[in-house]
mmCIF file of C-alpha atoms in Angstrom:
data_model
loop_
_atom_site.group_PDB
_atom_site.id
_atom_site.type_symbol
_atom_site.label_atom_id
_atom_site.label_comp_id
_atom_site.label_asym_id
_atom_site.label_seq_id
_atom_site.Cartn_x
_atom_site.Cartn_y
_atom_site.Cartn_z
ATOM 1 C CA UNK A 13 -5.257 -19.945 -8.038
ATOM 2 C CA UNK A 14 -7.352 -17.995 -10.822
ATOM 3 C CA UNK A 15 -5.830 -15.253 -12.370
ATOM 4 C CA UNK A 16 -8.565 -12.432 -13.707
ATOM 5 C CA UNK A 17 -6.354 -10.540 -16.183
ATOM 6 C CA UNK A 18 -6.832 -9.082 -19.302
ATOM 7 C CA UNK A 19 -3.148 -9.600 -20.107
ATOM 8 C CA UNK A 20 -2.993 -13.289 -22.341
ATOM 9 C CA UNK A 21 -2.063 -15.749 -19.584
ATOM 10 C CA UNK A 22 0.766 -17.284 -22.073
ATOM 11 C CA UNK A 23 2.514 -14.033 -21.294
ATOM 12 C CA UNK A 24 1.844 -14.201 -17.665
ATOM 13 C CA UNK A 25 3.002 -17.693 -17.511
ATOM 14 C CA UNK A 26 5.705 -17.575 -19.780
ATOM 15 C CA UNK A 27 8.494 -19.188 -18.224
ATOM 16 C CA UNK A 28 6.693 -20.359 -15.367
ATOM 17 C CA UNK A 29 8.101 -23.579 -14.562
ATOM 18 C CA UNK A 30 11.747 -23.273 -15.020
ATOM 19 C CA UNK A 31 13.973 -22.727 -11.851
ATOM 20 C CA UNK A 32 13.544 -19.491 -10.049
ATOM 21 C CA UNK A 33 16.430 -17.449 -9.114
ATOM 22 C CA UNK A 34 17.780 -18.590 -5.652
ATOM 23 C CA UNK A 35 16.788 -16.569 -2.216
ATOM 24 C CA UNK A 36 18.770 -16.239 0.692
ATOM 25 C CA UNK A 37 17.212 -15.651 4.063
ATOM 26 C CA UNK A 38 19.532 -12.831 5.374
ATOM 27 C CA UNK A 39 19.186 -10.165 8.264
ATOM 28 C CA UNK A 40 19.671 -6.711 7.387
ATOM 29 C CA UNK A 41 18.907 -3.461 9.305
ATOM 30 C CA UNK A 42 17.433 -6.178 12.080
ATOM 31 C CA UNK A 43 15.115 -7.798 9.738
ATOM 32 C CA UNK A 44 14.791 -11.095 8.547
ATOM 33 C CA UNK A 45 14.003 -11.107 4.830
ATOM 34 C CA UNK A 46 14.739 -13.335 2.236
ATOM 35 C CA UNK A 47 16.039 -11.772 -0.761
ATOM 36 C CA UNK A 48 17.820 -12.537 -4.502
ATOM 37 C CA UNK A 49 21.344 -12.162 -4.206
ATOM 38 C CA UNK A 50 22.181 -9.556 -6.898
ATOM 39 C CA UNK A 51 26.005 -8.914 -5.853
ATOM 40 C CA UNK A 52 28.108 -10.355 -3.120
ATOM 41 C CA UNK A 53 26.330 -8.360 0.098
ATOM 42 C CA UNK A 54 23.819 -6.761 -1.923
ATOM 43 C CA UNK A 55 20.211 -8.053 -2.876
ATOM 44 C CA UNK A 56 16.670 -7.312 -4.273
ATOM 45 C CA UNK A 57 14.200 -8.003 -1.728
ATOM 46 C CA UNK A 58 11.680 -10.610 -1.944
ATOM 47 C CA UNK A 59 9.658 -10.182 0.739
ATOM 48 C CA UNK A 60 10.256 -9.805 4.906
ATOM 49 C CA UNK A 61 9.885 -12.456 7.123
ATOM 50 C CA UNK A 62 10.461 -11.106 10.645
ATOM 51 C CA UNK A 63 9.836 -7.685 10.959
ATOM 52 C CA UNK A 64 7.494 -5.207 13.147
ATOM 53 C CA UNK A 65 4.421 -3.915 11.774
ATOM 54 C CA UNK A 66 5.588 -0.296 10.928
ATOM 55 C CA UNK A 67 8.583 -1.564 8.700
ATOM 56 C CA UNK A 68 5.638 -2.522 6.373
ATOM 57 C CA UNK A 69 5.173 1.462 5.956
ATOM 58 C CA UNK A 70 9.244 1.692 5.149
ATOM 59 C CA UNK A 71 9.450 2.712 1.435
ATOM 60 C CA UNK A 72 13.354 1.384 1.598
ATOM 61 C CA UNK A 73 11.915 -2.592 2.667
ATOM 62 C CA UNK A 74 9.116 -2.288 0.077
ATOM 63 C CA UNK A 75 9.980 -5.445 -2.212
ATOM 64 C CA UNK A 76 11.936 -5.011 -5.011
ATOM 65 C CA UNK A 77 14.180 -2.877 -3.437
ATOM 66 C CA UNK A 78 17.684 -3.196 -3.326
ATOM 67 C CA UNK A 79 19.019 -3.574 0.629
ATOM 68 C CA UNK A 80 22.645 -4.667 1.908
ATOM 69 C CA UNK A 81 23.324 -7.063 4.422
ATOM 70 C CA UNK A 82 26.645 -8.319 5.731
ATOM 71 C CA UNK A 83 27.209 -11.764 6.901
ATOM 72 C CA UNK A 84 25.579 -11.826 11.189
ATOM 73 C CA UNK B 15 35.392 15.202 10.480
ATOM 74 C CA UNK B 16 35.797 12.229 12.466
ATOM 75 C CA UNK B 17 39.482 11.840 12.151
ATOM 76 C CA UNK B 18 40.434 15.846 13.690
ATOM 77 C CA UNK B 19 38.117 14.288 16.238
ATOM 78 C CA UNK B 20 40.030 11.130 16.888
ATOM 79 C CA UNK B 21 43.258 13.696 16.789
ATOM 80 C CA UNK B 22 41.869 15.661 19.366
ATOM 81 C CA UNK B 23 41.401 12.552 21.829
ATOM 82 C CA UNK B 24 44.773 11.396 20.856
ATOM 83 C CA UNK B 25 46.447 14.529 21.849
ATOM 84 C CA UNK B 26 44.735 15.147 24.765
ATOM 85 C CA UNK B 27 45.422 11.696 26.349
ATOM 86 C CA UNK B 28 49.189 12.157 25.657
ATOM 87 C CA UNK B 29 50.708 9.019 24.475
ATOM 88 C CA UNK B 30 47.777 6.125 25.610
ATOM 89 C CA UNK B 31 45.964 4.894 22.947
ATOM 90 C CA UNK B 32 42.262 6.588 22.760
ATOM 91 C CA UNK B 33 39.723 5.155 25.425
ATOM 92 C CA UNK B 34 36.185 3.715 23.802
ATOM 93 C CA UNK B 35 35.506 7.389 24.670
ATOM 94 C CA UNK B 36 32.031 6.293 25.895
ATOM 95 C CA UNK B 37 31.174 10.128 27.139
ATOM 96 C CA UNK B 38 31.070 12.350 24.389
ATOM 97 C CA UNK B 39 28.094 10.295 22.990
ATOM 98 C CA UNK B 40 26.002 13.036 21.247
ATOM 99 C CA UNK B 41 29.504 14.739 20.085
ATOM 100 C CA UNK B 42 29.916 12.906 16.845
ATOM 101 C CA UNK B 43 26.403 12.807 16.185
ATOM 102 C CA UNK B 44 26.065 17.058 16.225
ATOM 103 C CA UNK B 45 29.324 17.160 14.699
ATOM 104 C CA UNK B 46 27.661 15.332 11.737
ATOM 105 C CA UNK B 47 24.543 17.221 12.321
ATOM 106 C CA UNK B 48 26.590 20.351 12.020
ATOM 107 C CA UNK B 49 28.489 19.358 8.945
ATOM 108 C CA UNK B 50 25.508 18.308 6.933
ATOM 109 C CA UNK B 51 24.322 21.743 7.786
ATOM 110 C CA UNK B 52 27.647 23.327 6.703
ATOM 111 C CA UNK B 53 27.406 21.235 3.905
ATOM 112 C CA UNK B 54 23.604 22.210 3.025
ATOM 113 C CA UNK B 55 24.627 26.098 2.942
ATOM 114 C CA UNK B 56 27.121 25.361 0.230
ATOM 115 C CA UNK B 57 25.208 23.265 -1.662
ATOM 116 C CA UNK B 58 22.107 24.475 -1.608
ATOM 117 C CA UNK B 59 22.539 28.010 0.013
ATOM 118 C CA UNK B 60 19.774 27.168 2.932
ATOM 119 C CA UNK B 61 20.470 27.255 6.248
ATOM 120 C CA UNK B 62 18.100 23.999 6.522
ATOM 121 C CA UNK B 63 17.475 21.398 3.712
ATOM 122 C CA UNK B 64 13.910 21.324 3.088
ATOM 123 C CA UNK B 65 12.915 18.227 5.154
ATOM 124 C CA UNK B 66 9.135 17.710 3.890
ATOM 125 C CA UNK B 67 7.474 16.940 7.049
ATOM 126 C CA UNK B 68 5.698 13.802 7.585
ATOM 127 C CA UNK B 69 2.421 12.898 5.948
ATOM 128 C CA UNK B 70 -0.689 12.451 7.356
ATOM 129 C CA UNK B 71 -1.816 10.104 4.575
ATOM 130 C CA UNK B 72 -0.237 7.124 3.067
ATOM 131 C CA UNK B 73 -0.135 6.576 -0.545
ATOM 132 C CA UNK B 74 -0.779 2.860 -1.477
ATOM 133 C CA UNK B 75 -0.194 1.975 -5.293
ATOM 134 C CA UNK B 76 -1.689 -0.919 -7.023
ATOM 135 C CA UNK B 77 0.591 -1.845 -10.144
ATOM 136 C CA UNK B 78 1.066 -4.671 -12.835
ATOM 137 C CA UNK B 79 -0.410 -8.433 -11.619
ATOM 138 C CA UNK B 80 -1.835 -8.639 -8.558
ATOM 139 C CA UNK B 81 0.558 -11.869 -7.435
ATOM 140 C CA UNK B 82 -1.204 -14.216 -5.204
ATOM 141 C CA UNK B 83 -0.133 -17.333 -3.858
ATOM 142 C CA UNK B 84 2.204 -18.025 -6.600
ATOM 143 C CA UNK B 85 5.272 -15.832 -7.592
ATOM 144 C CA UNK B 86 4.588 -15.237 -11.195
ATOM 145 C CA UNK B 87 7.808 -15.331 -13.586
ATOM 146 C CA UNK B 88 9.917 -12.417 -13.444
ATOM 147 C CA UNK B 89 8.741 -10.339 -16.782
ATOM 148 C CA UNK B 90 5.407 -9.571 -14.612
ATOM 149 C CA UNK B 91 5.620 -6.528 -12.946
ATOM 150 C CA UNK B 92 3.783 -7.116 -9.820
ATOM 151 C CA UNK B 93 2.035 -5.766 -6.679
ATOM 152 C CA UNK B 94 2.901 -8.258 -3.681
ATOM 153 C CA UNK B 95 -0.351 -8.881 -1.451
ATOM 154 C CA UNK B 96 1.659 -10.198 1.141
ATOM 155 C CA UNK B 97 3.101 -7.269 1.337
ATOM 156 C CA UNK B 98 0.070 -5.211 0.859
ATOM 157 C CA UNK B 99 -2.027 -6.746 4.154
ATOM 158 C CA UNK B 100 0.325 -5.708 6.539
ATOM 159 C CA UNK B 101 0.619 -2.216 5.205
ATOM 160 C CA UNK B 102 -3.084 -1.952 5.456
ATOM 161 C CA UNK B 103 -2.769 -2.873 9.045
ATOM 162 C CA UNK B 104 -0.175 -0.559 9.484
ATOM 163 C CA UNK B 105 -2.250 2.017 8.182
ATOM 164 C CA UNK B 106 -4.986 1.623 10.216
ATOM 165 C CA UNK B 107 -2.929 1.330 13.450
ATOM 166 C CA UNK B 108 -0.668 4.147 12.741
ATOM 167 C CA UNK B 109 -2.227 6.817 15.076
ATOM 168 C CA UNK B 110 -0.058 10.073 12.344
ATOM 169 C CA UNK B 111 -1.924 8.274 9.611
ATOM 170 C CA UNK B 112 -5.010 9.998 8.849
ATOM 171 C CA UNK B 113 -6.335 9.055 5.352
ATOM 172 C CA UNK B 114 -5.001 6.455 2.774
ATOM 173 C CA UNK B 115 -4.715 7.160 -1.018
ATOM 174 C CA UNK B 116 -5.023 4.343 -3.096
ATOM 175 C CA UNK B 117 -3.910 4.692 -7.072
ATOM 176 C CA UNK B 118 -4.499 1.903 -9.341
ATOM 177 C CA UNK B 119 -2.801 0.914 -12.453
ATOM 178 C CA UNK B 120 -3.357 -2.716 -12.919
ATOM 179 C CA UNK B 121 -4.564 -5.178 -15.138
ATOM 180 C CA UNK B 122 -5.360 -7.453 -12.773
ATOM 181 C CA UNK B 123 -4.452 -10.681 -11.289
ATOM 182 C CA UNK B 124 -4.896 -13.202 -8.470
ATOM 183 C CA UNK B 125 -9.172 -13.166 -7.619
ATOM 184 C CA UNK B 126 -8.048 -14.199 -4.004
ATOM 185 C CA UNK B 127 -5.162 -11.559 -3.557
ATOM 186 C CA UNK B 128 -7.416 -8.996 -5.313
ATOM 187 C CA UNK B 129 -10.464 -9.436 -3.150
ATOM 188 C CA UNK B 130 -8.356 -9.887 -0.243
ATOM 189 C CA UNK B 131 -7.332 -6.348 -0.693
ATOM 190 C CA UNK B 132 -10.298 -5.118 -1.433
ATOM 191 C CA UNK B 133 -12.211 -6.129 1.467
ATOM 192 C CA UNK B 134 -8.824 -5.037 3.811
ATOM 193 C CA UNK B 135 -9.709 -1.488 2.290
ATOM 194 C CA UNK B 136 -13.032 -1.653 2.330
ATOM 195 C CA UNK B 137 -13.152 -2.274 6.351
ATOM 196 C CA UNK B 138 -10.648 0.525 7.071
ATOM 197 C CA UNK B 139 -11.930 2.735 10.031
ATOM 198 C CA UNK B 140 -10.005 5.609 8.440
ATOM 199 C CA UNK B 141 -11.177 7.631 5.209
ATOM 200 C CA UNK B 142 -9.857 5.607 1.668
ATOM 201 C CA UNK B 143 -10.033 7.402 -1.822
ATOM 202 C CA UNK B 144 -9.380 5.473 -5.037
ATOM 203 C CA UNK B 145 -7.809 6.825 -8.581
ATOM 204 C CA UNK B 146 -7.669 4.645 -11.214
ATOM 205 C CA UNK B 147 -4.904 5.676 -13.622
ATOM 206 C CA UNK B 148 -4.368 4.313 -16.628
ATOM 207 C CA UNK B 149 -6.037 0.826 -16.274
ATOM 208 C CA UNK B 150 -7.786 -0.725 -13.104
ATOM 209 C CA UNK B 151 -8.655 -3.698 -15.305
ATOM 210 C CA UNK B 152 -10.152 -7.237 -14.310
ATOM 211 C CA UNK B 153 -9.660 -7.879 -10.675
ATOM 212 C CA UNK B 154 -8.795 -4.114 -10.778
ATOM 213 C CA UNK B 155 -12.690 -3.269 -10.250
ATOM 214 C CA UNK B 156 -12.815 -4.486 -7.055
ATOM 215 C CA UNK B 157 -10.550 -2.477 -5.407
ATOM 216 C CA UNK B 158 -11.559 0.465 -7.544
ATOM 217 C CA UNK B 159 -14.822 0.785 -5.714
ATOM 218 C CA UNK B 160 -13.346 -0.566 -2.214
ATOM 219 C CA UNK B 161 -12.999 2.703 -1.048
ATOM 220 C CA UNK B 162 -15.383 5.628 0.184
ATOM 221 C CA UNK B 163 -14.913 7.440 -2.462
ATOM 222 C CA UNK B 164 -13.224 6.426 -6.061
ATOM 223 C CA UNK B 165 -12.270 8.754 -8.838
ATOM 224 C CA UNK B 166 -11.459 7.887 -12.690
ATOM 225 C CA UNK B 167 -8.398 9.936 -14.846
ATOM 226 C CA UNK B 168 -10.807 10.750 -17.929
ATOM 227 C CA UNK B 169 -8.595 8.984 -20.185
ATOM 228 C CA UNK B 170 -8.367 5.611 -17.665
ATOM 229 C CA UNK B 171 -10.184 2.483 -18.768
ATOM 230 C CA UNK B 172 -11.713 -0.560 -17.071
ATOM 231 C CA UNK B 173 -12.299 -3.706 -18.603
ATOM 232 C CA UNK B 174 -14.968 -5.458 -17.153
ATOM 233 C CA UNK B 175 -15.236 -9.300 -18.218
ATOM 234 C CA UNK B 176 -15.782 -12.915 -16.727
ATOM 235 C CA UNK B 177 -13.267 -14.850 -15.078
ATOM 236 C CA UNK B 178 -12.118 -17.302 -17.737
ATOM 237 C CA UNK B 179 -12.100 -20.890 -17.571
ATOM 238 C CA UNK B 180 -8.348 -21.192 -19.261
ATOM 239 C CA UNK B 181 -7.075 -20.278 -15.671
ATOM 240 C CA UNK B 182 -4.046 -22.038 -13.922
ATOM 241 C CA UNK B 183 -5.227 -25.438 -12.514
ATOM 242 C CA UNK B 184 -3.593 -26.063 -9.454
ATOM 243 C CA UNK B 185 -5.473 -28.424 -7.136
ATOM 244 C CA UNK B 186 -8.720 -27.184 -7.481
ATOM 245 C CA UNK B 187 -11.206 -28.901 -9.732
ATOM 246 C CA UNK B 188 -11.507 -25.480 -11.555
ATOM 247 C CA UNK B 189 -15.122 -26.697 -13.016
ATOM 248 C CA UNK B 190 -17.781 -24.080 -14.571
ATOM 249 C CA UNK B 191 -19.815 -23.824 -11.418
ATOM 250 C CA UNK B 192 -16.816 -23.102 -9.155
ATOM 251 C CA UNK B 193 -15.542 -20.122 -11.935
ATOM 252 C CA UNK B 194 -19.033 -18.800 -11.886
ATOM 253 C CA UNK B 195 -19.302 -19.147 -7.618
ATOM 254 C CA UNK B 196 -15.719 -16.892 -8.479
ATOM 255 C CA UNK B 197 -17.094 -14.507 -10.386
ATOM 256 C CA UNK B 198 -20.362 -14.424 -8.054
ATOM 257 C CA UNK B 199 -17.819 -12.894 -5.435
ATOM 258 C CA UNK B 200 -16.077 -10.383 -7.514
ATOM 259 C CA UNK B 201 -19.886 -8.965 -8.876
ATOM 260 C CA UNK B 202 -21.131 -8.938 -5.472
ATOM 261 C CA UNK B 203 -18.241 -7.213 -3.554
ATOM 262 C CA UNK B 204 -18.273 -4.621 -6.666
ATOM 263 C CA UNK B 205 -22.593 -4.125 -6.665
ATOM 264 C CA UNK B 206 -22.317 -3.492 -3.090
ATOM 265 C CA UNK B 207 -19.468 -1.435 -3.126
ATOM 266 C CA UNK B 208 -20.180 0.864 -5.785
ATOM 267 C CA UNK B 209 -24.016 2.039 -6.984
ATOM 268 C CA UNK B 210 -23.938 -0.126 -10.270
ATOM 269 C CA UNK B 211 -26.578 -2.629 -10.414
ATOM 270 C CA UNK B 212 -26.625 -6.187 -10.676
ATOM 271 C CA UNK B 213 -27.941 -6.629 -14.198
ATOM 272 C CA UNK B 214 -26.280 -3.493 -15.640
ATOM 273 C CA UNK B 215 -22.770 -4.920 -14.550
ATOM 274 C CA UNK B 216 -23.870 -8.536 -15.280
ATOM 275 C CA UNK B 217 -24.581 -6.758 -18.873
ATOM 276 C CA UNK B 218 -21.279 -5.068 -19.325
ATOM 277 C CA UNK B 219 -19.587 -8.411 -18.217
ATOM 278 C CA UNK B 220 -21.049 -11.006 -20.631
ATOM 279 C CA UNK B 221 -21.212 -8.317 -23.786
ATOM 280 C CA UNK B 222 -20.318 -9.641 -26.991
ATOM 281 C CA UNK B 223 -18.747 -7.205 -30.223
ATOM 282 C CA UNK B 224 -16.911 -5.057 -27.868
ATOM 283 C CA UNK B 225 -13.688 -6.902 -27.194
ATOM 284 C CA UNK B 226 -11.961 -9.064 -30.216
ATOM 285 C CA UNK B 227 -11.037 -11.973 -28.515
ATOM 286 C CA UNK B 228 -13.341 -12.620 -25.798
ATOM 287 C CA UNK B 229 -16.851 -11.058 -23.699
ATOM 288 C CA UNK B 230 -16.932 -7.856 -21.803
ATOM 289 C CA UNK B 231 -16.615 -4.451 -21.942
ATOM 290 C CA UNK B 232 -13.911 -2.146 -21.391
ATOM 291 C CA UNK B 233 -15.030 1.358 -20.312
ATOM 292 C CA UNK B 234 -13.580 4.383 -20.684
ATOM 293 C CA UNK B 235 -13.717 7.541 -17.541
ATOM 294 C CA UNK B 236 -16.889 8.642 -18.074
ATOM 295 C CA UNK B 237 -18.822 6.124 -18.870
ATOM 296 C CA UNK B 238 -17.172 4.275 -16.187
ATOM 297 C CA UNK B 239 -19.089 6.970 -13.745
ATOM 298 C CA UNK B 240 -22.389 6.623 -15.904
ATOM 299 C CA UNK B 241 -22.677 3.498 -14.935
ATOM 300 C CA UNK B 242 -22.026 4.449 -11.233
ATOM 301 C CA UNK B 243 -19.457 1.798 -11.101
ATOM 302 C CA UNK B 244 -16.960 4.889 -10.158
ATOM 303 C CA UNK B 245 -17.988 8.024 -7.999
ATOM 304 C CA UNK B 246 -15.844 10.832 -9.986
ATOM 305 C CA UNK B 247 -13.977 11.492 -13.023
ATOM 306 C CA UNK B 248 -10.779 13.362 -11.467
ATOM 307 C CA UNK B 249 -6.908 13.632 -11.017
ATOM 308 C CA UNK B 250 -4.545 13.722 -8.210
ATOM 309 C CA UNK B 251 -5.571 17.269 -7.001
ATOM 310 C CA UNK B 252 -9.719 16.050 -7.111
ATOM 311 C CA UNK B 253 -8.784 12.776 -5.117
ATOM 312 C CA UNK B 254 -6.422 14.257 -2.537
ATOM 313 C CA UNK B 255 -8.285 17.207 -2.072
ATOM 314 C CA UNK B 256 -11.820 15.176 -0.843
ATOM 315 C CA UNK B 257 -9.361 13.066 0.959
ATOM 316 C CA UNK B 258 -8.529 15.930 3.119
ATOM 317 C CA UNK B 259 -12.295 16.507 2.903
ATOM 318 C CA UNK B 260 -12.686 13.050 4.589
ATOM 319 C CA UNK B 261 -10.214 13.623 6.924
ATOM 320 C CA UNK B 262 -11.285 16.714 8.067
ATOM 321 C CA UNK B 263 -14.665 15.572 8.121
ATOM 322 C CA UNK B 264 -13.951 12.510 10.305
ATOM 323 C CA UNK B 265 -11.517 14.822 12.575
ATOM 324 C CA UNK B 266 -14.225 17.189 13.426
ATOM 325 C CA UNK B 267 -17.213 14.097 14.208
ATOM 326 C CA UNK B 268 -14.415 12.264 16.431
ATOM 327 C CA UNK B 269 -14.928 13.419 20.042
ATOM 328 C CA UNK B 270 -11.375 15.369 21.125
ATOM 329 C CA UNK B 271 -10.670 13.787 24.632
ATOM 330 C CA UNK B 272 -9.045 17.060 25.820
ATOM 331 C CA UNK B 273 -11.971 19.406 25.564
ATOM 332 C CA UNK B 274 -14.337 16.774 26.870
ATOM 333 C CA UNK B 275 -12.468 16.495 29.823
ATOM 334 C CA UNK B 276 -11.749 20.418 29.978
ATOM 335 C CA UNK B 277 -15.513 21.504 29.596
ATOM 336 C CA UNK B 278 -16.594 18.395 32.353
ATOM 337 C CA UNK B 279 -13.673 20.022 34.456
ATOM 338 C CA UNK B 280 -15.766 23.586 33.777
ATOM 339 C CA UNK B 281 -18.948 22.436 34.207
ATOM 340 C CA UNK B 282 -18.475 20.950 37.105
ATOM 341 C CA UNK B 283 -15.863 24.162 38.948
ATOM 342 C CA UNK B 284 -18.915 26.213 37.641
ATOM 343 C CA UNK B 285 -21.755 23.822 39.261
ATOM 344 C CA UNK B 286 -19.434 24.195 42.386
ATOM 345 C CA UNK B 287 -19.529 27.733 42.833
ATOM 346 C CA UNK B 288 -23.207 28.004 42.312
ATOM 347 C CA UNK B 289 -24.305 25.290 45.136
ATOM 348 C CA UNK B 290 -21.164 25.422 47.133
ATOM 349 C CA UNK B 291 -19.072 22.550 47.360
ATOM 350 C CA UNK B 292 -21.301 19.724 48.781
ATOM 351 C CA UNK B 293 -23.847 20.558 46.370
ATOM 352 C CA UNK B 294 -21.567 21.169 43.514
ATOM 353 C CA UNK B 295 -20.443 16.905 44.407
ATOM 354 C CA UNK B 296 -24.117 16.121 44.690
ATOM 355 C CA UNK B 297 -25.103 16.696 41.458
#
């Protein structure tokens, strides 16, 4: 990996290194996704893992977004 | 709603608990239909909320890091190329998706994400405009000039300088000649993608005195199009608008099935009634 930034790479990297937040591979809306819990049921997506092409264009999956899943 | 529904099945199956009521299917559906309308006229005193209607093009924005192939700790904001690819090929495959905006606000990132976005843009079949906002800085460029046309906000900047050799090492023996076969990619992909020359971008990279702390050269809108490295100085209304130029463009040179078929259907009735039948399949 090479990072081409003009931003000083100590504050890119800062705290890279320590733990990440956990994931959890959950199904919501019919999509496999593994996202970081943020309450019981709710989470932040991370990034989808089985999905169809067009749920790329969903605004609502984009990561980052907040999505909740119940236990399947 | 639902429940002087539920009431209504109660009552009219006496004292039996309701069926699954499998038939009226649609029923609660256009009762919520009509209640949202209802409820639209006394909110917002329409008879219809104004539903935009779907877009013909798609809006891609390029913010914060590029991330690569490592997730970079949480204070980055970041665009996610894995996320990016696929819309790309959604794009492209979507048949209602006509043109794709790009805006860029990033100061860089990842060389292998970056250029791997920039080439996925680059091939699109379908018309691409760029508008660098703000900052399309570093591995910014690249995708800056991917598309087929790119426009500047006066006031954005570019910064223009070498990959450095204080990267990340992670597995690969990041040694001077492999940074500089790097950096070989990124100036190559941006001279042929945008009508800056070799030497003058070359020139702009390795400048010394313009940045404090390191080589380059950040330029500012205009002289970002001086150099040709950027088509247009422009907004929002300049880039959408020769997007729709594109489109339109691309829309009339494509060959419309229908008539083709309707003018070979005339053509050939017409050929018909001049030589008779037999002739009219001879020819």
């Amino acid at each position: 990996m090479t990072l081409h930034t003009i931003m000083p790479l100590e504050l890119v990297l800062q705290g890279y290194g320590e733990e990440g937040e956990p994931m959890l591979d959950v199904t919501a809306k019919g999509i496999r996704m593994l996202v970081i819990p943020v309450a019981p049921g709710c989470g932040k997506i991370v990034r989808l893992l089985d999905c169809s092409l067009y749920d790329y264009l969903d605004p609502t999956l984009a990561p980052g977004s907040l999505i909740t899943f119940g236990f399947e | 709603m639902s429940f002087g529904y539920m009431n209504e099945g109660i009552k009219s199956n006496g004292s039996e608990p309701p069926p699954a009521q499998p038939e009226p299917q649609g029923a609660p559906q256009d009762e919520k239909r009509k209640s949202a309308a209802i409820e639209s006229i006394q909110q917002l005193g329409t008879v219809s909320p104004p539903v935009p209607a779907e877009s013909n093009i798609f809006c891609m924005t390029i913010i914060g890091q590029v991330e690569g192939h490592l997730i970079l700790p949480p204070q980055n904001k970041t665009t996610k190329y894995e996320h990016m690819i696929p819309q790309l090929v959604a794009a492209e495959q979507n048949p209602k998706i006509e043109g794709v905006l790009i805006v860029l606000n990033t100061v860089g990132g990842d060389v292998e994400a970056g250029l791997a976005i920039a080439e996925m843009i680059a091939s699109l079949s379908k018309p691409v405009v760029t508008l660098v906002l703000g900052g399309g800085h570093s591995i910014g460029v690249p995708i800056a000039v991917s598309g087929d046309l790119s426009y500047i906000a006066e006031t954005a900047t570019m910064t223009i300088h070498p990959i450095r050799m204080n990267g990340l090492v992670i597995g690969v023996p990041q040694t001077f000649e492999y940074l500089e076969k790097m950096q070989e990619r990124v100036v190559r992909f941006v001279t042929s993608h945008s009508n800056i020359s070799e030497t003058t971008f070359k020139e702009l990279m390795f400048k010394t005195g313009e940045l404090t702390r390191d080589i380059g050269t950040t330029v500012i809108g205009a002289d970002a199009v001086k150099h040709g490295l950027i088509d247009n100085i422009g907004g929002l209304g300049d880039a959408l608008r020769s997007l729709n130029g594109l489109i339109e463009t691309k829309r009339a040179a494509a060959p419309q099935p229908s008539s083709i078929d309707a003018s070979v259907a005339a053509g050939i009735m017409a050929a018909s009634s001049e030589v008779g039948l037999e002739g009219g399949a001879t020819q």
